Coordinates of C-alpha atoms and ligand atoms in Angstrom, one line a residue:
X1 CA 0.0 0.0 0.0
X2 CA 1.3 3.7 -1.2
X3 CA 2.1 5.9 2.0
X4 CA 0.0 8.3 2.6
X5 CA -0.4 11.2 5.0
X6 CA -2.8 9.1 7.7
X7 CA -0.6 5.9 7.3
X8 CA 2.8 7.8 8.0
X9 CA 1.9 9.8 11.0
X10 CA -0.3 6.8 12.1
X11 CA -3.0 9.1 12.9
X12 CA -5.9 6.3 12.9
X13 CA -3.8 5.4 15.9
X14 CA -3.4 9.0 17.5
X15 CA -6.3 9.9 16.8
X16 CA -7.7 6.8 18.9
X17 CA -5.7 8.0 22.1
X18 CA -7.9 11.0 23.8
X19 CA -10.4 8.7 26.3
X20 CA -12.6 10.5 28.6
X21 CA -12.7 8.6 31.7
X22 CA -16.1 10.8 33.1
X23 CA -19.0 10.1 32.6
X24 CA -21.0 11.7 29.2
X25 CA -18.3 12.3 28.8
X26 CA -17.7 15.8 29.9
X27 CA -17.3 18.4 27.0
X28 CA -13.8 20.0 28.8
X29 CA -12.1 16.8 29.7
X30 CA -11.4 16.7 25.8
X31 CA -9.1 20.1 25.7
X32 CA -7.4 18.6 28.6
X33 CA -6.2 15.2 27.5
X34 CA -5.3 17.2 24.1
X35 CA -3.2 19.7 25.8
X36 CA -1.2 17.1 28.2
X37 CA -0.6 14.8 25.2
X38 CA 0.0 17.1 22.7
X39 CA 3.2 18.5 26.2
X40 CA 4.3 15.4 26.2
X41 CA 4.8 15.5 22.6
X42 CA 6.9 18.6 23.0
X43 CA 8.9 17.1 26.0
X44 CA 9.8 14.2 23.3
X45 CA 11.0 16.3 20.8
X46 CA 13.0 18.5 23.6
X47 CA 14.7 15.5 24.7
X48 CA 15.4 14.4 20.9
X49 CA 16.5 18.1 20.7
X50 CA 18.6 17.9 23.8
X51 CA 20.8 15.2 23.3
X52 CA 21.4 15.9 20.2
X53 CA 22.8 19.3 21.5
X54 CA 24.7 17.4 23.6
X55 CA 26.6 15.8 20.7
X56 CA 26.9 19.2 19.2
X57 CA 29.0 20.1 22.1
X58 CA 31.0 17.4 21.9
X59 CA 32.5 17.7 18.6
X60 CA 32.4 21.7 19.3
X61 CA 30.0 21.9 16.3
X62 CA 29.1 25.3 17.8
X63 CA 27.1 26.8 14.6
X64 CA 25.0 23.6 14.8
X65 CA 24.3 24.1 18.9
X66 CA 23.2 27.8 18.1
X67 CA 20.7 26.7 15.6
X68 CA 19.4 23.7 17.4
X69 CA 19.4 25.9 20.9
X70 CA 17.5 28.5 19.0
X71 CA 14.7 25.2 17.7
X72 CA 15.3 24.0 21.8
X73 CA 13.9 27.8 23.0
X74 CA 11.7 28.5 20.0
X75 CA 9.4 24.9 20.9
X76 CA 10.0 26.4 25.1
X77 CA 8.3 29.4 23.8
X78 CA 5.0 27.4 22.1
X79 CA 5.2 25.5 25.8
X80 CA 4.5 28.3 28.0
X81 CA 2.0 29.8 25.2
X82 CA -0.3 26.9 25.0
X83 CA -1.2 27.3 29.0
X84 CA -3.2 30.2 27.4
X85 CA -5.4 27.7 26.2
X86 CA -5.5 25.3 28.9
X87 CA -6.5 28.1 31.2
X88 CA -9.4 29.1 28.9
X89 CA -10.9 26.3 30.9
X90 CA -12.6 27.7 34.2
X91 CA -12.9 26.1 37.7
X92 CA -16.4 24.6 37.6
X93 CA -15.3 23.3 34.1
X94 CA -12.2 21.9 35.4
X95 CA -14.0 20.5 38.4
X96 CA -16.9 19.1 36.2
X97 CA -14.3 15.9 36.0
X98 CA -11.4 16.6 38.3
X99 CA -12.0 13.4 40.9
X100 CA -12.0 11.1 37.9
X101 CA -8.2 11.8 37.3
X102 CA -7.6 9.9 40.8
X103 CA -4.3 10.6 41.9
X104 CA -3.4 11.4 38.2
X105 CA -0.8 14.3 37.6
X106 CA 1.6 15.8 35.6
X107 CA 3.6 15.2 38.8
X108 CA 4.1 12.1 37.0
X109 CA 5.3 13.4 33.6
X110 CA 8.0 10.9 34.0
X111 CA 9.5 12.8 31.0
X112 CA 9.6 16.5 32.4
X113 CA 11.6 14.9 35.0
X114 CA 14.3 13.4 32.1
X115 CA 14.0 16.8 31.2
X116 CA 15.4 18.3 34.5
X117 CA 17.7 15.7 34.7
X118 CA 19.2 16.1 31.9
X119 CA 19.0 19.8 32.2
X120 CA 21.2 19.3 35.7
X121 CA 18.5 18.9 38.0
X122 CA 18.9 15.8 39.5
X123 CA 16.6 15.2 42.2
X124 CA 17.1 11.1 43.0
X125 CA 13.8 10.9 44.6
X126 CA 11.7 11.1 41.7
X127 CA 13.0 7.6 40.6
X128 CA 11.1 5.9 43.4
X129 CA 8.0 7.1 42.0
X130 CA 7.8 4.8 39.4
X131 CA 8.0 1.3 39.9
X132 CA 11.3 -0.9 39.3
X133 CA 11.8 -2.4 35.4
X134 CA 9.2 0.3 34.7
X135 CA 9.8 2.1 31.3
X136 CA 9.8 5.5 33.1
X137 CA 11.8 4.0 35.8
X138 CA 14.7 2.8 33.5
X139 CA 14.8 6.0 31.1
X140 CA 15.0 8.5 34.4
X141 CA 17.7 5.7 35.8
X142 CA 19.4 6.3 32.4
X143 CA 19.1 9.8 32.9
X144 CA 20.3 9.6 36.3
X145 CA 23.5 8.3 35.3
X146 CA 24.0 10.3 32.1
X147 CA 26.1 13.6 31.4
X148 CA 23.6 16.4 32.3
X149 CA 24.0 19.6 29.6
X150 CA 26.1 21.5 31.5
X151 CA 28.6 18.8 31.8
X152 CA 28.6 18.7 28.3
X153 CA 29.1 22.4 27.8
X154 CA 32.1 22.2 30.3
X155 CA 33.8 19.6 28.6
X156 CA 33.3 22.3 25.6
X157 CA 34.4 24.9 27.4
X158 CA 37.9 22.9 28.4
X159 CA 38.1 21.4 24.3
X160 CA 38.2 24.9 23.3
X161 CA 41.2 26.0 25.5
X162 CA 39.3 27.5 28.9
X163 CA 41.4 26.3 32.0
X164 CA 37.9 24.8 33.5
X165 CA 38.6 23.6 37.1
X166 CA 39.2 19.5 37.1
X167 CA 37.2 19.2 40.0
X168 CA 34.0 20.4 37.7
X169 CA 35.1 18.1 35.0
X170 CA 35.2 14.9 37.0
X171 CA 32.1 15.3 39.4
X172 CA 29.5 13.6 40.2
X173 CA 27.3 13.2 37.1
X174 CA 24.6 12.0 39.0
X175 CA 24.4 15.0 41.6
X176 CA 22.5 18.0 40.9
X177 CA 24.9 20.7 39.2
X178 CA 25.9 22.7 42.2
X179 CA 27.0 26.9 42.3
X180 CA 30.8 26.7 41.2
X181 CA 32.4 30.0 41.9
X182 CA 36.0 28.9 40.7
X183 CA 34.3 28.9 37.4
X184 CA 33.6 32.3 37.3
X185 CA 36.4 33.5 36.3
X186 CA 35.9 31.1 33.4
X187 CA 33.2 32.5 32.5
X188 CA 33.8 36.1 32.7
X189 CA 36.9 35.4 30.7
X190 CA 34.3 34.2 27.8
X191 CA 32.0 36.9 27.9
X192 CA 35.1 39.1 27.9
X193 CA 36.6 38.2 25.1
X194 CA 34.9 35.3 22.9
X195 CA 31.3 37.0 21.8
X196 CA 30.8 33.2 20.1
X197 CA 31.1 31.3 23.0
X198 CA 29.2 33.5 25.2
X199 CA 26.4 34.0 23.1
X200 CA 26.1 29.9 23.6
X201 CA 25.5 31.2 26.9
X202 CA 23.4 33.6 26.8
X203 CA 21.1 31.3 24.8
X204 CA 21.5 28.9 27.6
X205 CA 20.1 31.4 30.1
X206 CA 17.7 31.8 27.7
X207 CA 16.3 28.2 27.8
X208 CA 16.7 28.2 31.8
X209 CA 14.6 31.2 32.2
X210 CA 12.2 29.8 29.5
X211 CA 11.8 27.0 31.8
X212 CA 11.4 29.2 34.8
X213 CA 8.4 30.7 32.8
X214 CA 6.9 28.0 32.4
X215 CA 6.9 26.9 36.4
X216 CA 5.6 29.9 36.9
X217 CA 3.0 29.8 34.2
X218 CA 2.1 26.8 35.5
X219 CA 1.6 27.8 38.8
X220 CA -0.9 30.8 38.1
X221 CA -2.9 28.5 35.7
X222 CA -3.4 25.6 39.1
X223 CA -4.1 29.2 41.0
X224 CA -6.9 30.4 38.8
X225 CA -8.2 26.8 38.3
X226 CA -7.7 25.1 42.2
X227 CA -7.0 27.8 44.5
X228 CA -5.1 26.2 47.4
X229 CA -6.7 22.8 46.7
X230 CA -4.3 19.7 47.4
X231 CA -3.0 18.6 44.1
X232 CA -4.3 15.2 42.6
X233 CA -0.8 13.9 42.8
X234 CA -1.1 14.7 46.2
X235 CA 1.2 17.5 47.0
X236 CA 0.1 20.6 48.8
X237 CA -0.4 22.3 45.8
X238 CA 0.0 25.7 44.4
X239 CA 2.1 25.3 47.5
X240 CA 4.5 22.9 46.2
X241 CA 4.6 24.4 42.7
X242 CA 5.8 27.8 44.4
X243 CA 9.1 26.1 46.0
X244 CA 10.0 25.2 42.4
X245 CA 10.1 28.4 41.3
X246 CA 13.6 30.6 40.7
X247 CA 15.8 27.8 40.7
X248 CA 18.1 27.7 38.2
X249 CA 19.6 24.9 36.5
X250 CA 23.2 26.9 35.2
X251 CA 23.4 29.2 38.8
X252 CA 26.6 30.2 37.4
X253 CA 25.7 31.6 34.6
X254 CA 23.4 34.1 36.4
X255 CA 26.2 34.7 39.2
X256 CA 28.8 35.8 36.8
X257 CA 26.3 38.7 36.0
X258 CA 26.8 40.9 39.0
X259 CA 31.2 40.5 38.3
X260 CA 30.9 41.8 34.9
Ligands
LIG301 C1 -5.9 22.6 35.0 C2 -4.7 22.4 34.7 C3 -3.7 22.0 35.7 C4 -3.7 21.9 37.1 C5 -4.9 22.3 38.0 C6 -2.5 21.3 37.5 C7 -2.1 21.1 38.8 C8 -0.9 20.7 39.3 C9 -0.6 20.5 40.7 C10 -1.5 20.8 41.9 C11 0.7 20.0 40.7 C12 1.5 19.6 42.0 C13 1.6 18.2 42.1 C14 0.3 17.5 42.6 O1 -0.6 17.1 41.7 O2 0.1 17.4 43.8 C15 1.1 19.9 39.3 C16 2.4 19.4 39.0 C17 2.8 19.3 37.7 N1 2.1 19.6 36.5 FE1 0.2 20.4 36.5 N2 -1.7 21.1 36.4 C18 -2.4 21.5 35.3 C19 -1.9 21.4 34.0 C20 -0.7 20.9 33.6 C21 -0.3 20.7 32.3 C22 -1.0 21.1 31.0 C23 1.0 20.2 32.3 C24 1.8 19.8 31.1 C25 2.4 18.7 31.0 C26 1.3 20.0 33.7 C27 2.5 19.4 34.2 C28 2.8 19.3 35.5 C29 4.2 18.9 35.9 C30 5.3 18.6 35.0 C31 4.1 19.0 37.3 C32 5.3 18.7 38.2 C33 6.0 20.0 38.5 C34 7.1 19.9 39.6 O3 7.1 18.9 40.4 O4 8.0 20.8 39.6 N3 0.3 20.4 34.5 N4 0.1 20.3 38.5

Protein backbone atom coordinates (compact mmCIF):
# COMPACT_ATOMS: atom_id res chain seq x y z
CA UNK A 1 0.00 0.00 0.00
CA UNK A 2 1.28 3.74 -1.17
CA UNK A 3 2.14 5.90 1.95
CA UNK A 4 -0.03 8.30 2.59
CA UNK A 5 -0.38 11.24 4.99
CA UNK A 6 -2.80 9.07 7.68
CA UNK A 7 -0.56 5.95 7.32
CA UNK A 8 2.79 7.84 8.02
CA UNK A 9 1.94 9.83 11.03
CA UNK A 10 -0.28 6.82 12.08
CA UNK A 11 -2.99 9.11 12.88
CA UNK A 12 -5.95 6.29 12.94
CA UNK A 13 -3.76 5.39 15.95
CA UNK A 14 -3.38 9.02 17.49
CA UNK A 15 -6.31 9.94 16.83
CA UNK A 16 -7.68 6.81 18.88
CA UNK A 17 -5.75 7.96 22.11
CA UNK A 18 -7.92 10.98 23.78
CA UNK A 19 -10.44 8.73 26.26
CA UNK A 20 -12.63 10.52 28.59
CA UNK A 21 -12.72 8.61 31.71
CA UNK A 22 -16.11 10.83 33.07
CA UNK A 23 -18.96 10.07 32.58
CA UNK A 24 -21.05 11.72 29.22
CA UNK A 25 -18.25 12.30 28.80
CA UNK A 26 -17.68 15.84 29.92
CA UNK A 27 -17.33 18.42 27.04
CA UNK A 28 -13.81 20.01 28.84
CA UNK A 29 -12.07 16.83 29.65
CA UNK A 30 -11.44 16.72 25.84
CA UNK A 31 -9.15 20.09 25.69
CA UNK A 32 -7.40 18.62 28.59
CA UNK A 33 -6.24 15.23 27.49
CA UNK A 34 -5.32 17.18 24.09
CA UNK A 35 -3.24 19.67 25.78
CA UNK A 36 -1.24 17.12 28.20
CA UNK A 37 -0.60 14.80 25.24
CA UNK A 38 0.04 17.05 22.73
CA UNK A 39 3.23 18.52 26.17
CA UNK A 40 4.26 15.35 26.18
CA UNK A 41 4.80 15.52 22.60
CA UNK A 42 6.90 18.56 23.05
CA UNK A 43 8.91 17.14 26.02
CA UNK A 44 9.85 14.20 23.35
CA UNK A 45 10.96 16.29 20.83
CA UNK A 46 13.01 18.54 23.61
CA UNK A 47 14.74 15.49 24.71
CA UNK A 48 15.37 14.41 20.95
CA UNK A 49 16.53 18.09 20.68
CA UNK A 50 18.58 17.86 23.76
CA UNK A 51 20.80 15.18 23.35
CA UNK A 52 21.41 15.94 20.25
CA UNK A 53 22.79 19.33 21.49
CA UNK A 54 24.70 17.40 23.61
CA UNK A 55 26.59 15.79 20.71
CA UNK A 56 26.91 19.23 19.23
CA UNK A 57 28.98 20.05 22.13
CA UNK A 58 30.98 17.40 21.95
CA UNK A 59 32.48 17.69 18.63
CA UNK A 60 32.40 21.68 19.31
CA UNK A 61 29.97 21.93 16.31
CA UNK A 62 29.13 25.27 17.78
CA UNK A 63 27.06 26.76 14.55
CA UNK A 64 25.00 23.62 14.78
CA UNK A 65 24.28 24.09 18.90
CA UNK A 66 23.21 27.81 18.13
CA UNK A 67 20.68 26.72 15.58
CA UNK A 68 19.37 23.66 17.39
CA UNK A 69 19.43 25.87 20.94
CA UNK A 70 17.49 28.52 19.04
CA UNK A 71 14.71 25.24 17.73
CA UNK A 72 15.31 23.97 21.77
CA UNK A 73 13.90 27.84 23.02
CA UNK A 74 11.65 28.54 20.03
CA UNK A 75 9.44 24.86 20.94
CA UNK A 76 9.96 26.42 25.09
CA UNK A 77 8.34 29.38 23.76
CA UNK A 78 5.04 27.39 22.06
CA UNK A 79 5.16 25.49 25.82
CA UNK A 80 4.48 28.26 27.96
CA UNK A 81 2.01 29.85 25.23
CA UNK A 82 -0.26 26.95 24.98
CA UNK A 83 -1.16 27.29 28.96
CA UNK A 84 -3.23 30.21 27.44
CA UNK A 85 -5.36 27.74 26.17
CA UNK A 86 -5.50 25.26 28.91
CA UNK A 87 -6.51 28.15 31.21
CA UNK A 88 -9.43 29.14 28.86
CA UNK A 89 -10.85 26.29 30.92
CA UNK A 90 -12.56 27.69 34.24
CA UNK A 91 -12.87 26.07 37.73
CA UNK A 92 -16.42 24.58 37.65
CA UNK A 93 -15.33 23.25 34.06
CA UNK A 94 -12.24 21.93 35.45
CA UNK A 95 -14.04 20.47 38.38
CA UNK A 96 -16.93 19.07 36.16
CA UNK A 97 -14.26 15.91 36.03
CA UNK A 98 -11.42 16.62 38.26
CA UNK A 99 -11.99 13.39 40.86
CA UNK A 100 -12.03 11.12 37.95
CA UNK A 101 -8.18 11.83 37.34
CA UNK A 102 -7.57 9.92 40.76
CA UNK A 103 -4.27 10.61 41.92
CA UNK A 104 -3.35 11.44 38.16
CA UNK A 105 -0.84 14.32 37.65
CA UNK A 106 1.59 15.84 35.60
CA UNK A 107 3.59 15.21 38.78
CA UNK A 108 4.13 12.15 36.99
CA UNK A 109 5.32 13.40 33.61
CA UNK A 110 8.01 10.90 33.98
CA UNK A 111 9.50 12.85 30.97
CA UNK A 112 9.62 16.51 32.45
CA UNK A 113 11.61 14.91 34.96
CA UNK A 114 14.34 13.42 32.12
CA UNK A 115 14.05 16.79 31.23
CA UNK A 116 15.38 18.29 34.48
CA UNK A 117 17.72 15.71 34.69
CA UNK A 118 19.20 16.12 31.86
CA UNK A 119 19.03 19.75 32.19
CA UNK A 120 21.15 19.33 35.65
CA UNK A 121 18.45 18.94 38.00
CA UNK A 122 18.93 15.78 39.55
CA UNK A 123 16.61 15.19 42.19
CA UNK A 124 17.13 11.11 42.99
CA UNK A 125 13.76 10.92 44.64
CA UNK A 126 11.70 11.13 41.68
CA UNK A 127 13.00 7.65 40.56
CA UNK A 128 11.11 5.91 43.36
CA UNK A 129 8.02 7.13 42.04
CA UNK A 130 7.81 4.85 39.44
CA UNK A 131 7.98 1.26 39.93
CA UNK A 132 11.30 -0.88 39.31
CA UNK A 133 11.78 -2.37 35.36
CA UNK A 134 9.22 0.26 34.71
CA UNK A 135 9.80 2.08 31.33
CA UNK A 136 9.77 5.47 33.07
CA UNK A 137 11.82 4.02 35.78
CA UNK A 138 14.69 2.76 33.47
CA UNK A 139 14.83 5.95 31.12
CA UNK A 140 15.00 8.46 34.38
CA UNK A 141 17.71 5.71 35.79
CA UNK A 142 19.35 6.27 32.43
CA UNK A 143 19.06 9.75 32.87
CA UNK A 144 20.35 9.63 36.29
CA UNK A 145 23.49 8.26 35.29
CA UNK A 146 23.95 10.34 32.13
CA UNK A 147 26.09 13.62 31.42
CA UNK A 148 23.60 16.44 32.26
CA UNK A 149 24.01 19.58 29.57
CA UNK A 150 26.07 21.54 31.53
CA UNK A 151 28.59 18.77 31.79
CA UNK A 152 28.64 18.73 28.26
CA UNK A 153 29.06 22.41 27.83
CA UNK A 154 32.12 22.19 30.28
CA UNK A 155 33.80 19.57 28.65
CA UNK A 156 33.30 22.27 25.58
CA UNK A 157 34.36 24.93 27.38
CA UNK A 158 37.87 22.89 28.44
CA UNK A 159 38.12 21.40 24.35
CA UNK A 160 38.23 24.89 23.29
CA UNK A 161 41.23 26.01 25.51
CA UNK A 162 39.32 27.46 28.90
CA UNK A 163 41.43 26.31 32.02
CA UNK A 164 37.90 24.78 33.50
CA UNK A 165 38.64 23.64 37.10
CA UNK A 166 39.18 19.47 37.08
CA UNK A 167 37.19 19.23 39.95
CA UNK A 168 34.00 20.37 37.75
CA UNK A 169 35.05 18.06 35.02
CA UNK A 170 35.23 14.91 36.98
CA UNK A 171 32.10 15.34 39.38
CA UNK A 172 29.47 13.61 40.17
CA UNK A 173 27.27 13.15 37.09
CA UNK A 174 24.64 11.99 38.98
CA UNK A 175 24.44 14.96 41.62
CA UNK A 176 22.50 18.03 40.92
CA UNK A 177 24.95 20.69 39.16
CA UNK A 178 25.87 22.66 42.23
CA UNK A 179 26.97 26.85 42.35
CA UNK A 180 30.84 26.75 41.24
CA UNK A 181 32.37 29.99 41.88
CA UNK A 182 36.01 28.87 40.75
CA UNK A 183 34.33 28.85 37.41
CA UNK A 184 33.57 32.30 37.27
CA UNK A 185 36.39 33.54 36.30
CA UNK A 186 35.93 31.09 33.40
CA UNK A 187 33.15 32.50 32.54
CA UNK A 188 33.76 36.08 32.72
CA UNK A 189 36.86 35.39 30.70
CA UNK A 190 34.34 34.23 27.79
CA UNK A 191 31.98 36.94 27.92
CA UNK A 192 35.08 39.12 27.88
CA UNK A 193 36.62 38.16 25.13
CA UNK A 194 34.86 35.30 22.86
CA UNK A 195 31.32 37.00 21.82
CA UNK A 196 30.84 33.19 20.06
CA UNK A 197 31.11 31.31 22.98
CA UNK A 198 29.23 33.51 25.16
CA UNK A 199 26.42 33.97 23.11
CA UNK A 200 26.12 29.90 23.62
CA UNK A 201 25.50 31.23 26.86
CA UNK A 202 23.43 33.59 26.78
CA UNK A 203 21.08 31.30 24.77
CA UNK A 204 21.53 28.87 27.61
CA UNK A 205 20.13 31.37 30.12
CA UNK A 206 17.67 31.78 27.67
CA UNK A 207 16.27 28.15 27.80
CA UNK A 208 16.75 28.25 31.82
CA UNK A 209 14.56 31.22 32.22
CA UNK A 210 12.19 29.80 29.51
CA UNK A 211 11.77 27.04 31.83
CA UNK A 212 11.43 29.17 34.83
CA UNK A 213 8.39 30.70 32.77
CA UNK A 214 6.89 28.01 32.39
CA UNK A 215 6.88 26.91 36.37
CA UNK A 216 5.57 29.90 36.92
CA UNK A 217 2.95 29.81 34.16
CA UNK A 218 2.05 26.77 35.47
CA UNK A 219 1.57 27.84 38.83
CA UNK A 220 -0.86 30.78 38.09
CA UNK A 221 -2.90 28.49 35.69
CA UNK A 222 -3.40 25.64 39.06
CA UNK A 223 -4.13 29.20 40.97
CA UNK A 224 -6.87 30.40 38.79
CA UNK A 225 -8.18 26.80 38.29
CA UNK A 226 -7.72 25.12 42.18
CA UNK A 227 -6.97 27.76 44.49
CA UNK A 228 -5.07 26.20 47.41
CA UNK A 229 -6.68 22.81 46.73
CA UNK A 230 -4.33 19.73 47.38
CA UNK A 231 -3.04 18.59 44.09
CA UNK A 232 -4.27 15.18 42.56
CA UNK A 233 -0.77 13.88 42.82
CA UNK A 234 -1.09 14.73 46.25
CA UNK A 235 1.22 17.51 47.02
CA UNK A 236 0.11 20.63 48.84
CA UNK A 237 -0.39 22.26 45.81
CA UNK A 238 0.00 25.70 44.38
CA UNK A 239 2.12 25.34 47.48
CA UNK A 240 4.45 22.89 46.25
CA UNK A 241 4.60 24.42 42.74
CA UNK A 242 5.82 27.84 44.44
CA UNK A 243 9.06 26.07 46.00
CA UNK A 244 10.05 25.17 42.43
CA UNK A 245 10.15 28.43 41.32
CA UNK A 246 13.64 30.56 40.73
CA UNK A 247 15.79 27.82 40.72
CA UNK A 248 18.06 27.71 38.22
CA UNK A 249 19.56 24.90 36.53
CA UNK A 250 23.22 26.88 35.24
CA UNK A 251 23.35 29.20 38.75
CA UNK A 252 26.59 30.22 37.41
CA UNK A 253 25.70 31.55 34.56
CA UNK A 254 23.37 34.08 36.39
CA UNK A 255 26.25 34.70 39.19
CA UNK A 256 28.82 35.84 36.83
CA UNK A 257 26.28 38.67 36.01
CA UNK A 258 26.80 40.88 38.96
CA UNK A 259 31.17 40.51 38.33
CA UNK A 260 30.93 41.78 34.90
C1 LIG B 1 -5.94 22.65 35.04
C2 LIG B 1 -4.70 22.44 34.75
C3 LIG B 1 -3.68 21.96 35.73
C4 LIG B 1 -3.73 21.87 37.08
C5 LIG B 1 -4.87 22.29 38.00
C6 LIG B 1 -2.47 21.33 37.52
C7 LIG B 1 -2.15 21.10 38.84
C8 LIG B 1 -0.94 20.65 39.29
C9 LIG B 1 -0.59 20.48 40.67
C10 LIG B 1 -1.49 20.81 41.85
C11 LIG B 1 0.67 20.00 40.72
C12 LIG B 1 1.48 19.64 41.97
C13 LIG B 1 1.57 18.16 42.13
C14 LIG B 1 0.26 17.53 42.59
O1 LIG B 1 -0.56 17.15 41.72
O2 LIG B 1 0.05 17.41 43.79
C15 LIG B 1 1.14 19.88 39.35
C16 LIG B 1 2.39 19.45 38.98
C17 LIG B 1 2.80 19.35 37.68
N1 LIG B 1 2.05 19.59 36.54
FE1 LIG B 1 0.23 20.39 36.48
N2 LIG B 1 -1.66 21.10 36.44
C18 LIG B 1 -2.36 21.46 35.32
C19 LIG B 1 -1.92 21.38 34.02
C20 LIG B 1 -0.71 20.87 33.63
C21 LIG B 1 -0.26 20.73 32.27
C22 LIG B 1 -1.02 21.13 31.00
C23 LIG B 1 0.96 20.17 32.31
C24 LIG B 1 1.78 19.81 31.11
C25 LIG B 1 2.42 18.68 31.04
C26 LIG B 1 1.30 19.97 33.69
C27 LIG B 1 2.49 19.43 34.15
C28 LIG B 1 2.84 19.34 35.47
C29 LIG B 1 4.16 18.93 35.90
C30 LIG B 1 5.34 18.57 35.01
C31 LIG B 1 4.14 18.96 37.29
C32 LIG B 1 5.31 18.66 38.22
C33 LIG B 1 6.01 19.99 38.54
C34 LIG B 1 7.12 19.86 39.57
O3 LIG B 1 7.13 18.91 40.37
O4 LIG B 1 7.99 20.76 39.56
N3 LIG B 1 0.27 20.41 34.47
N4 LIG B 1 0.14 20.28 38.51
Amino acid sequence: MALTYSSYLKLDELLALQQPVSDGPEHDETLFIVVHQVYELWFKEMLHEVDYLKKLLERRDTPRALHTLKRVLTILKVVVAQIDVLETMTPLEFLTFRERLESGSGFQSFQFRELEYLLGMKEAGALSRYPAGSDARRSLERRLAEPTLWDAFLHFLAASGYPVPKSLLERDVRASVAPAPELHPVLIDVYRKDPVTSSLCERLVDLDEGFQEWRYRHVKMVERTIGTKRGTGGSEGAGYLRTTLHKPFFPDLWAIRTEL
